[in-house]
């Protein structure tokens, strides 16, 4: 069977530094995308179509079909443009101009109608009607891809919210819009507003959305490369979400317009591996009864973490490498995979090297499933970044740990202690000699300054007796008291 040539699009993309996945992923595209709803379905299909040289045709055709089921004309045009650039001879690469014109008219009519209704609500001065009008308008703008207008409409609901439940609903809408806009800092602010509003009180809406808040917060932290904070948020996600029915839009626990329980397991597991110690992984991940429900959905993540905790680094890295193609096709993980994998691998090398004073490059290459030139490059990068306190012997091809002379350190500490003891003893003897010789200067009545007063021979003394004990910057060993 002849091997299909790679489209020129991916060759150019690779040269431009964009991610191109050549290996076939483990995921089944149809089953994978069925777990999502809303705008994220299209975004994920488009990313797979423009990043995978194996699934591009199936993904882009599915993206075009998904766009035509909605009302966002721009998404449809983008998908058709990508397919035309990759496979210009495909039947779907030609835009459906009739559908575009019809949908634009339909969208304009719906927008005008909603804005007119909202204007009428404002004239009637009924707060609840105005709030619902802004809510409907925000939903509409979100569906047609006008995300900035959707954000503005939801924000304008604030003045017409009369209950805490309304505030929570408004902020949840804003979180979803900000995530679609990739405005991570704004999304995190809305999460904190809901959490700050509830405070010690347990509002039903805030409690009901607690799992979604943790998931959204973890996603925003991960997008900002704050992997430790992201891991903590994902690990604290309420296990209720792991039991959701993804094919049931009425399930209020479902958050598959953004991410699924499987995504929480993967995101949380990878961020924890990259940022936590083995002890923390055991305690906060493997022994976490709540997060265990998510790990059961992605058992390979649990195995990878278990292998890392058990110091079986090669097995852990092999599992991660086998799923790398899938993770590179994830809309939120793609740009973080190189850094996450580097962090996990560098931690594994550090832990592996701890018991040894030196290790050959060949032994490290075997332990980490690579060859000597690559392991040498990895080690040099880790040393330059300060992740590994060691030296490279390129002659004998050995990684050497920095030798610490413990005996010299003990000797130095002992000498410093002896010198301090000698200095203190000398100052005390000097003080006793001054007292015995009658050279102590007593404070004059009514004056609090010990150093003020006159000596017996009429001279003045500006320093107190306590100055003799300071000894800093002065050599008191030359005193004539002991002569």
CSV table of C-alpha atoms in Angstrom, one decimal:
chain,number,residue,atom,x,y,z
A,1,UNK,CA,0.0,0.0,0.0
A,2,UNK,CA,1.5,3.4,-1.0
A,3,UNK,CA,2.1,5.9,1.7
A,4,UNK,CA,0.2,9.1,1.3
A,5,UNK,CA,2.5,12.1,0.9
A,6,UNK,CA,2.3,14.8,3.6
A,7,UNK,CA,0.5,17.9,2.4
A,8,UNK,CA,2.7,20.9,1.8
A,9,UNK,CA,0.9,22.9,4.5
A,10,UNK,CA,2.4,20.8,7.3
A,11,UNK,CA,5.9,21.1,5.8
A,12,UNK,CA,5.5,24.9,5.9
A,13,UNK,CA,4.0,24.8,9.4
A,14,UNK,CA,6.9,22.8,10.7
A,15,UNK,CA,9.4,25.3,9.2
A,16,UNK,CA,7.5,28.1,10.8
A,17,UNK,CA,7.9,26.5,14.2
A,18,UNK,CA,4.3,25.4,14.6
A,19,UNK,CA,3.3,22.1,16.2
A,20,UNK,CA,2.8,19.3,13.7
A,21,UNK,CA,1.9,15.8,14.9
A,22,UNK,CA,2.9,13.0,12.5
A,23,UNK,CA,2.2,10.0,14.7
A,24,UNK,CA,-1.3,8.6,14.7
A,25,UNK,CA,-2.9,9.4,18.1
A,26,UNK,CA,-4.6,6.8,20.3
A,27,UNK,CA,-7.9,8.8,20.4
A,28,UNK,CA,-10.9,7.9,18.2
A,29,UNK,CA,-11.9,11.3,16.8
A,30,UNK,CA,-15.6,10.7,16.7
A,31,UNK,CA,-15.8,9.3,20.2
A,32,UNK,CA,-13.4,12.0,21.5
A,33,UNK,CA,-15.3,15.0,20.1
A,34,UNK,CA,-18.7,13.5,21.2
A,35,UNK,CA,-17.8,14.3,24.8
A,36,UNK,CA,-17.9,18.0,24.2
A,37,UNK,CA,-20.5,20.6,23.4
A,38,UNK,CA,-20.6,24.3,22.5
A,39,UNK,CA,-17.8,26.3,20.9
A,40,UNK,CA,-15.0,24.0,22.2
A,41,UNK,CA,-16.1,21.2,19.8
A,42,UNK,CA,-15.3,23.3,16.8
A,43,UNK,CA,-12.1,24.7,18.3
A,44,UNK,CA,-10.8,21.3,19.2
A,45,UNK,CA,-11.6,19.9,15.7
A,46,UNK,CA,-9.9,22.9,14.0
A,47,UNK,CA,-6.8,22.4,16.1
A,48,UNK,CA,-6.6,18.7,15.3
A,49,UNK,CA,-7.1,19.5,11.6
A,50,UNK,CA,-4.3,22.1,11.5
A,51,UNK,CA,-1.9,20.1,13.7
A,52,UNK,CA,-2.2,16.4,12.8
A,53,UNK,CA,-0.9,15.2,9.4
A,54,UNK,CA,-2.8,12.0,10.1
A,55,UNK,CA,-6.3,13.2,11.1
A,56,UNK,CA,-6.4,16.5,9.2
A,57,UNK,CA,-9.0,15.6,6.6
A,58,UNK,CA,-11.4,13.9,9.0
A,59,UNK,CA,-11.1,16.7,11.6
A,60,UNK,CA,-11.5,19.6,9.1
A,61,UNK,CA,-14.5,18.0,7.5
A,62,UNK,CA,-16.1,17.5,11.0
A,63,UNK,CA,-15.2,21.1,11.8
A,64,UNK,CA,-17.0,22.4,8.7
A,65,UNK,CA,-20.1,20.3,9.5
A,66,UNK,CA,-20.0,21.5,13.1
A,67,UNK,CA,-19.8,25.1,12.0
A,68,UNK,CA,-22.8,24.8,9.7
A,69,UNK,CA,-24.8,23.5,12.6
A,70,UNK,CA,-24.3,26.8,14.4
A,71,UNK,CA,-24.6,30.4,13.6
A,72,UNK,CA,-21.0,31.6,13.6
A,73,UNK,CA,-20.2,32.4,10.0
A,74,UNK,CA,-16.6,33.3,10.7
A,75,UNK,CA,-15.9,29.9,12.1
A,76,UNK,CA,-17.2,28.2,9.0
A,77,UNK,CA,-15.1,30.5,6.8
A,78,UNK,CA,-12.0,29.7,8.8
A,79,UNK,CA,-12.5,25.9,8.6
A,80,UNK,CA,-13.1,26.1,4.8
A,81,UNK,CA,-10.1,28.2,4.3
A,82,UNK,CA,-7.9,25.7,6.3
A,83,UNK,CA,-9.2,22.8,4.3
A,84,UNK,CA,-8.7,24.7,1.0
A,85,UNK,CA,-5.1,25.4,1.9
A,86,UNK,CA,-4.4,21.8,2.9
A,87,UNK,CA,-6.6,19.8,0.4
A,88,UNK,CA,-7.7,22.3,-2.3
A,89,UNK,CA,-9.4,19.5,-4.4
A,90,UNK,CA,-11.7,18.4,-1.7
A,91,UNK,CA,-15.4,19.0,-2.3
A,92,UNK,CA,-15.9,20.7,1.1
A,93,UNK,CA,-13.0,23.2,0.3
A,94,UNK,CA,-15.5,25.4,-1.6
A,95,UNK,CA,-17.5,27.7,0.6
A,96,UNK,CA,-21.3,27.5,0.6
A,97,UNK,CA,-22.1,31.1,-0.3
A,98,UNK,CA,-25.9,30.6,-0.1
A,99,UNK,CA,-25.6,29.3,3.5
A,100,UNK,CA,-23.2,32.2,4.4
A,101,UNK,CA,-25.6,34.9,3.1
A,102,UNK,CA,-28.7,33.2,4.6
A,103,UNK,CA,-27.0,32.9,8.0
A,104,UNK,CA,-25.7,36.5,8.0
A,105,UNK,CA,-29.3,37.7,7.4
A,106,UNK,CA,-30.6,35.4,10.1
A,107,UNK,CA,-28.0,36.5,12.7
A,108,UNK,CA,-28.6,40.2,11.9
A,109,UNK,CA,-32.4,39.8,12.3
A,110,UNK,CA,-32.0,37.9,15.6
A,111,UNK,CA,-29.6,40.5,16.9
A,112,UNK,CA,-31.8,43.5,16.0
A,113,UNK,CA,-34.8,41.8,17.6
A,114,UNK,CA,-33.0,41.1,20.9
A,115,UNK,CA,-31.6,44.6,21.1
A,116,UNK,CA,-35.1,46.0,20.5
A,117,UNK,CA,-36.6,43.8,23.2
A,118,UNK,CA,-33.9,44.9,25.6
A,119,UNK,CA,-34.6,48.6,24.9
A,120,UNK,CA,-38.3,48.0,25.7
A,121,UNK,CA,-37.3,46.3,29.0
A,122,UNK,CA,-35.2,49.3,29.9
A,123,UNK,CA,-38.1,51.7,29.2
A,124,UNK,CA,-40.4,49.6,31.5
A,125,UNK,CA,-37.7,49.8,34.3
A,126,UNK,CA,-38.2,46.1,35.3
A,127,UNK,CA,-34.9,44.9,36.7
A,128,UNK,CA,-35.5,41.2,36.2
A,129,UNK,CA,-36.6,41.7,32.6
A,130,UNK,CA,-33.6,43.8,31.9
A,131,UNK,CA,-31.3,41.2,33.5
A,132,UNK,CA,-32.8,38.4,31.4
A,133,UNK,CA,-32.6,40.6,28.3
A,134,UNK,CA,-28.8,41.1,28.8
A,135,UNK,CA,-28.5,37.3,29.5
A,136,UNK,CA,-30.2,36.4,26.3
A,137,UNK,CA,-28.1,38.9,24.3
A,138,UNK,CA,-24.9,37.6,25.9
A,139,UNK,CA,-25.9,34.0,24.9
A,140,UNK,CA,-26.6,35.2,21.4
A,141,UNK,CA,-23.4,37.0,20.9
A,142,UNK,CA,-21.5,34.0,22.4
A,143,UNK,CA,-23.1,31.7,19.8
A,144,UNK,CA,-22.3,33.9,16.8
A,145,UNK,CA,-18.7,34.4,17.9
A,146,UNK,CA,-18.9,38.0,19.0
A,147,UNK,CA,-17.1,37.3,22.3
A,148,UNK,CA,-16.2,40.9,23.2
A,149,UNK,CA,-19.9,41.9,22.8
A,150,UNK,CA,-20.9,38.8,24.8
A,151,UNK,CA,-18.6,39.8,27.6
A,152,UNK,CA,-19.9,43.3,27.6
A,153,UNK,CA,-23.6,42.2,27.7
A,154,UNK,CA,-22.9,39.8,30.6
A,155,UNK,CA,-21.0,42.5,32.5
A,156,UNK,CA,-24.0,44.9,32.1
A,157,UNK,CA,-26.2,42.4,34.0
A,158,UNK,CA,-24.4,43.3,37.2
A,159,UNK,CA,-26.5,46.4,38.0
A,160,UNK,CA,-29.7,44.4,37.6
A,161,UNK,CA,-28.8,41.4,39.7
A,162,UNK,CA,-31.0,41.3,42.8
A,163,UNK,CA,-29.8,38.0,44.4
A,164,UNK,CA,-26.5,36.3,45.1
A,165,UNK,CA,-27.6,33.6,42.8
A,166,UNK,CA,-27.8,36.1,39.9
A,167,UNK,CA,-24.3,37.3,40.7
A,168,UNK,CA,-23.0,33.7,40.6
A,169,UNK,CA,-24.7,32.9,37.3
A,170,UNK,CA,-23.4,36.1,35.7
A,171,UNK,CA,-19.8,35.4,36.7
A,172,UNK,CA,-20.1,31.8,35.5
A,173,UNK,CA,-21.1,33.1,32.1
A,174,UNK,CA,-18.2,35.6,32.1
A,175,UNK,CA,-15.7,32.8,33.1
A,176,UNK,CA,-16.8,30.8,30.0
A,177,UNK,CA,-16.5,33.7,27.7
A,178,UNK,CA,-13.1,34.7,29.1
A,179,UNK,CA,-11.9,31.1,28.6
A,180,UNK,CA,-13.0,31.2,25.0
A,181,UNK,CA,-11.2,34.5,24.6
A,182,UNK,CA,-8.1,33.1,26.4
A,183,UNK,CA,-8.3,36.0,28.8
A,184,UNK,CA,-7.0,33.9,31.6
A,185,UNK,CA,-6.4,36.6,34.2
A,186,UNK,CA,-9.9,37.9,33.8
A,187,UNK,CA,-11.4,34.4,34.1
A,188,UNK,CA,-9.4,33.9,37.4
A,189,UNK,CA,-10.8,37.2,38.7
A,190,UNK,CA,-14.3,36.1,38.1
A,191,UNK,CA,-13.6,32.8,39.9
A,192,UNK,CA,-12.3,34.7,42.9
A,193,UNK,CA,-15.3,37.0,42.9
A,194,UNK,CA,-17.7,34.0,43.3
A,195,UNK,CA,-15.5,32.5,46.0
A,196,UNK,CA,-15.1,35.8,47.7
A,197,UNK,CA,-18.8,36.6,47.5
A,198,UNK,CA,-19.8,33.3,49.2
A,199,UNK,CA,-17.2,33.7,51.9
A,200,UNK,CA,-18.2,31.6,55.0
A,201,UNK,CA,-21.8,31.4,53.8
A,202,UNK,CA,-22.8,28.5,51.5
A,203,UNK,CA,-24.9,29.9,48.7
A,204,UNK,CA,-26.6,27.2,46.7
A,205,UNK,CA,-25.4,28.4,43.3
A,206,UNK,CA,-21.8,28.7,44.5
A,207,UNK,CA,-21.9,25.3,46.0
A,208,UNK,CA,-23.5,23.8,42.9
A,209,UNK,CA,-20.7,25.2,40.7
A,210,UNK,CA,-17.8,24.4,43.1
A,211,UNK,CA,-16.4,21.7,40.8
A,212,UNK,CA,-16.7,24.0,37.7
A,213,UNK,CA,-14.9,26.8,39.6
A,214,UNK,CA,-12.0,24.5,40.6
A,215,UNK,CA,-11.7,23.2,37.0
A,216,UNK,CA,-11.8,26.7,35.5
A,217,UNK,CA,-9.3,28.0,38.1
A,218,UNK,CA,-7.0,25.1,37.4
A,219,UNK,CA,-7.2,25.8,33.7
A,220,UNK,CA,-6.3,29.5,34.1
A,221,UNK,CA,-3.3,28.6,36.3
A,222,UNK,CA,-2.1,26.0,33.8
A,223,UNK,CA,-2.5,28.5,30.9
A,224,UNK,CA,-0.2,30.9,32.9
A,225,UNK,CA,2.3,28.1,33.4
A,226,UNK,CA,1.7,28.1,37.2
A,227,UNK,CA,1.7,24.3,37.3
A,228,UNK,CA,1.8,23.8,41.1
A,229,UNK,CA,-1.3,26.0,41.6
A,230,UNK,CA,-3.0,24.4,38.7
A,231,UNK,CA,-2.4,20.9,40.1
A,232,UNK,CA,-3.8,22.0,43.5
A,233,UNK,CA,-7.0,23.3,41.9
A,234,UNK,CA,-7.5,20.2,39.7
A,235,UNK,CA,-6.8,17.9,42.7
A,236,UNK,CA,-9.4,19.7,44.8
A,237,UNK,CA,-12.2,19.4,42.1
A,238,UNK,CA,-15.3,18.0,43.6
A,239,UNK,CA,-15.7,14.3,42.5
A,240,UNK,CA,-19.4,15.0,41.6
A,241,UNK,CA,-18.2,16.1,38.1
A,242,UNK,CA,-16.6,12.7,37.5
A,243,UNK,CA,-20.1,11.1,37.5
A,244,UNK,CA,-21.7,13.5,34.9
A,245,UNK,CA,-23.5,12.3,31.9
A,246,UNK,CA,-21.7,14.0,29.0
A,247,UNK,CA,-24.4,13.2,26.5
A,248,UNK,CA,-27.1,14.9,28.7
A,249,UNK,CA,-27.2,18.7,28.3
A,250,UNK,CA,-29.6,18.9,31.3
A,251,UNK,CA,-26.9,17.5,33.7
A,252,UNK,CA,-26.0,20.6,35.7
A,253,UNK,CA,-22.7,19.1,36.9
A,254,UNK,CA,-21.4,18.7,33.3
A,255,UNK,CA,-18.8,21.3,32.2
A,256,UNK,CA,-18.1,19.8,28.8
A,257,UNK,CA,-18.5,23.2,27.1
A,258,UNK,CA,-15.0,23.8,28.5
A,259,UNK,CA,-13.5,20.4,29.6
A,260,UNK,CA,-14.5,16.9,30.6
A,261,UNK,CA,-13.6,14.8,33.7
A,262,UNK,CA,-11.0,13.0,31.6
A,263,UNK,CA,-9.4,16.3,30.9
A,264,UNK,CA,-9.3,17.1,34.6
A,265,UNK,CA,-7.5,13.8,35.3
A,266,UNK,CA,-4.9,14.4,32.5
A,267,UNK,CA,-4.3,18.1,33.3
A,268,UNK,CA,-4.2,17.5,37.1
A,269,UNK,CA,-1.9,14.5,36.7
A,270,UNK,CA,0.6,16.1,34.4
A,271,UNK,CA,0.8,19.4,36.4
A,272,UNK,CA,1.3,17.4,39.6
A,273,UNK,CA,4.0,15.3,38.0
A,274,UNK,CA,5.8,18.4,36.8
A,275,UNK,CA,5.6,20.4,40.1
A,276,UNK,CA,5.3,18.0,43.1
A,277,UNK,CA,7.8,15.9,44.9
A,278,UNK,CA,7.4,12.1,45.2
A,279,UNK,CA,6.0,12.5,48.8
A,280,UNK,CA,3.5,15.1,47.6
A,281,UNK,CA,2.4,12.9,44.7
A,282,UNK,CA,1.8,10.0,47.0
A,283,UNK,CA,-0.1,12.1,49.6
A,284,UNK,CA,-2.0,14.6,47.4
A,285,UNK,CA,-2.7,12.5,44.3
A,286,UNK,CA,-2.6,8.7,44.8
A,287,UNK,CA,-4.1,8.9,48.3
A,288,UNK,CA,-6.6,11.6,47.3
A,289,UNK,CA,-10.0,9.8,47.5
A,290,UNK,CA,-11.7,12.6,45.6
A,291,UNK,CA,-9.3,12.8,42.7
A,292,UNK,CA,-9.2,9.0,42.5
A,293,UNK,CA,-12.6,9.1,40.7
A,294,UNK,CA,-11.0,11.1,37.9
A,295,UNK,CA,-7.9,9.0,37.7
A,296,UNK,CA,-10.1,5.9,37.1
A,297,UNK,CA,-11.1,7.5,33.9
A,298,UNK,CA,-7.5,7.8,32.7
A,299,UNK,CA,-5.7,4.8,34.3
A,300,UNK,CA,-2.5,5.4,32.4
A,301,UNK,CA,-2.0,8.7,34.3
A,302,UNK,CA,-2.4,6.9,37.6
A,303,UNK,CA,0.2,4.3,36.4
A,304,UNK,CA,2.6,7.0,35.4
A,305,UNK,CA,2.4,8.7,38.8
A,306,UNK,CA,2.7,5.4,40.6
A,307,UNK,CA,5.8,4.5,38.6
A,308,UNK,CA,7.4,7.9,39.4
A,309,UNK,CA,6.6,7.6,43.1
A,310,UNK,CA,8.2,4.1,43.0
A,311,UNK,CA,11.3,5.4,41.3
A,312,UNK,CA,10.5,3.6,38.1
A,313,UNK,CA,11.3,6.6,36.0
A,314,UNK,CA,11.8,4.8,32.7
A,315,UNK,CA,8.3,3.2,32.8
A,316,UNK,CA,6.8,6.5,33.8
A,317,UNK,CA,8.4,8.4,30.9
A,318,UNK,CA,7.5,5.6,28.4
A,319,UNK,CA,3.8,6.0,29.3
A,320,UNK,CA,3.9,9.8,28.9
A,321,UNK,CA,5.7,9.4,25.5
A,322,UNK,CA,3.2,7.0,24.2
A,323,UNK,CA,0.4,9.5,24.8
A,324,UNK,CA,2.3,12.6,23.7
A,325,UNK,CA,0.6,12.7,20.3
A,326,UNK,CA,-2.8,12.9,22.0
A,327,UNK,CA,-1.7,15.7,24.3
A,328,UNK,CA,-0.2,17.7,21.5
A,329,UNK,CA,-3.7,17.7,19.9
A,330,UNK,CA,-5.4,19.1,23.0
A,331,UNK,CA,-6.4,22.7,22.7
A,332,UNK,CA,-5.2,23.7,26.2
A,333,UNK,CA,-2.2,21.3,26.6
A,334,UNK,CA,-0.5,21.8,23.3
A,335,UNK,CA,1.8,24.7,24.1
A,336,UNK,CA,2.6,23.4,27.6
A,337,UNK,CA,3.6,19.8,26.7
A,338,UNK,CA,7.3,20.6,26.0
A,339,UNK,CA,7.7,22.4,29.3
A,340,UNK,CA,5.7,19.8,31.3
A,341,UNK,CA,7.6,16.9,29.8
A,342,UNK,CA,10.9,18.7,30.5
A,343,UNK,CA,10.0,19.3,34.1
A,344,UNK,CA,9.0,15.6,34.6
A,345,UNK,CA,12.1,14.3,32.9
A,346,UNK,CA,14.5,16.6,34.7
A,347,UNK,CA,13.0,15.7,38.0
A,348,UNK,CA,13.4,12.0,37.2
A,349,UNK,CA,17.1,12.5,36.3
A,350,UNK,CA,17.7,14.4,39.5
A,351,UNK,CA,16.1,11.7,41.6
A,352,UNK,CA,17.9,9.0,39.7
A,353,UNK,CA,21.3,10.7,40.3
A,354,UNK,CA,20.9,11.4,44.0
A,355,UNK,CA,22.4,8.0,45.3
A,356,UNK,CA,25.5,8.2,43.0
A,357,UNK,CA,28.7,10.2,43.0
A,358,UNK,CA,29.1,9.5,39.3
A,359,UNK,CA,27.1,7.9,36.5
A,360,UNK,CA,28.2,7.1,32.9
A,361,UNK,CA,26.4,8.6,30.0
A,362,UNK,CA,25.7,5.1,28.7
A,363,UNK,CA,23.9,4.1,32.0
A,364,UNK,CA,21.8,7.2,31.9
A,365,UNK,CA,20.9,6.7,28.3
A,366,UNK,CA,19.7,3.1,29.0
A,367,UNK,CA,17.8,4.2,32.1
A,368,UNK,CA,15.9,7.0,30.2
A,369,UNK,CA,15.4,5.3,26.8
A,370,UNK,CA,17.6,7.5,24.7
A,371,UNK,CA,21.1,7.7,23.2
A,372,UNK,CA,24.3,9.2,24.6
A,373,UNK,CA,24.3,12.4,22.5
A,374,UNK,CA,20.8,13.3,23.5
A,375,UNK,CA,21.4,12.5,27.2
A,376,UNK,CA,24.5,14.6,27.1
A,377,UNK,CA,22.6,17.5,25.6
A,378,UNK,CA,19.8,17.1,28.3
A,379,UNK,CA,22.4,17.1,31.1
A,380,UNK,CA,24.2,20.2,29.8
A,381,UNK,CA,20.9,22.1,29.6
A,382,UNK,CA,19.8,21.0,33.1
A,383,UNK,CA,23.2,22.2,34.5
A,384,UNK,CA,23.0,25.5,32.7
A,385,UNK,CA,19.4,26.1,34.0
A,386,UNK,CA,20.5,25.2,37.5
A,387,UNK,CA,18.3,22.1,37.7
A,388,UNK,CA,21.3,19.7,38.3
A,389,UNK,CA,24.2,20.4,40.6
A,390,UNK,CA,26.8,18.3,38.8
A,391,UNK,CA,29.6,18.4,36.2
A,392,UNK,CA,30.2,16.7,32.9
A,393,UNK,CA,33.4,14.8,32.2
A,394,UNK,CA,33.4,14.7,28.4
A,395,UNK,CA,36.6,12.7,28.3
A,396,UNK,CA,35.5,9.7,30.3
A,397,UNK,CA,31.8,10.5,29.4
A,398,UNK,CA,30.7,10.6,33.1
A,399,UNK,CA,28.3,12.7,35.1
A,400,UNK,CA,30.1,13.8,38.3
A,401,UNK,CA,28.4,15.0,41.4
A,402,UNK,CA,30.0,18.0,43.1
A,403,UNK,CA,32.2,16.7,45.9
A,404,UNK,CA,31.6,18.3,49.3
A,405,UNK,CA,34.5,17.9,51.8
A,406,UNK,CA,32.5,17.4,55.1
A,407,UNK,CA,35.7,17.1,57.1
A,408,UNK,CA,36.9,20.5,56.1
A,409,UNK,CA,33.6,22.0,56.9
A,410,UNK,CA,33.6,20.5,60.4
A,411,UNK,CA,37.2,21.7,61.0
A,412,UNK,CA,36.3,25.2,59.8
A,413,UNK,CA,33.3,25.4,62.2
A,414,UNK,CA,35.4,24.1,65.1
A,415,UNK,CA,38.1,26.7,64.5
A,416,UNK,CA,35.6,29.5,64.3
A,417,UNK,CA,34.0,28.4,67.6
A,418,UNK,CA,37.4,28.2,69.3
A,419,UNK,CA,38.3,31.7,68.1
A,420,UNK,CA,35.0,33.1,69.3
A,421,UNK,CA,35.5,31.4,72.7
A,422,UNK,CA,39.0,32.8,73.1
A,423,UNK,CA,37.9,36.3,72.2
A,424,UNK,CA,35.0,36.2,74.7
A,425,UNK,CA,37.3,34.9,77.5
A,426,UNK,CA,39.9,37.6,76.8
A,427,UNK,CA,37.3,40.4,77.0
A,428,UNK,CA,36.0,39.0,80.3
A,429,UNK,CA,39.5,38.9,81.8
A,430,UNK,CA,40.2,42.4,80.6
A,431,UNK,CA,37.0,43.6,82.3
A,432,UNK,CA,38.0,41.9,85.6
A,433,UNK,CA,41.5,43.6,85.3
A,434,UNK,CA,39.9,47.0,84.9
A,435,UNK,CA,37.7,46.5,87.9
A,436,UNK,CA,40.6,45.3,90.1
A,437,UNK,CA,42.7,48.3,89.0
A,438,UNK,CA,40.0,50.8,90.0
A,439,UNK,CA,39.6,52.1,86.5
A,440,UNK,CA,35.8,51.7,86.4
A,441,UNK,CA,34.0,55.0,85.7
A,442,UNK,CA,30.8,55.3,87.6
A,443,UNK,CA,27.8,57.2,86.4
A,444,UNK,CA,27.1,60.6,87.9
A,445,UNK,CA,23.9,60.9,89.9
A,446,UNK,CA,21.0,62.0,87.8
A,447,UNK,CA,22.7,61.0,84.5
A,448,UNK,CA,21.6,57.9,82.7
A,449,UNK,CA,24.7,57.8,80.5
A,450,UNK,CA,27.2,55.4,82.0
A,451,UNK,CA,29.9,56.8,79.8
A,452,UNK,CA,29.6,60.4,81.1
A,453,UNK,CA,31.5,61.7,84.1
A,454,UNK,CA,35.1,62.5,85.1
A,455,UNK,CA,38.0,60.3,85.8
A,456,UNK,CA,40.1,60.7,89.0
A,457,UNK,CA,42.8,62.7,87.3
A,458,UNK,CA,40.3,65.2,86.0
A,459,UNK,CA,40.3,64.0,82.4
A,460,UNK,CA,37.1,63.2,80.5
A,461,UNK,CA,35.9,59.8,79.3
A,462,UNK,CA,33.5,59.6,76.5
A,463,UNK,CA,33.0,55.9,76.3
A,464,UNK,CA,31.1,53.7,78.7
A,465,UNK,CA,32.5,50.6,80.3
A,466,UNK,CA,30.3,48.5,78.1
A,467,UNK,CA,32.3,49.6,75.1
A,468,UNK,CA,35.1,47.4,76.3
A,469,UNK,CA,32.9,44.3,75.8
A,470,UNK,CA,32.0,45.2,72.2
A,471,UNK,CA,35.5,44.7,70.9
A,472,UNK,CA,34.4,45.1,67.3
A,473,UNK,CA,37.0,46.6,65.1
A,474,UNK,CA,39.4,47.0,68.1
A,475,UNK,CA,42.3,45.0,69.3
A,476,UNK,CA,41.9,44.7,73.1
A,477,UNK,CA,44.6,42.1,73.5
A,478,UNK,CA,47.2,44.9,73.8
A,479,UNK,CA,45.8,46.4,77.0
A,480,UNK,CA,48.4,47.3,79.7
A,481,UNK,CA,46.2,46.2,82.6
A,482,UNK,CA,47.9,42.8,82.7
A,483,UNK,CA,51.5,44.2,82.7
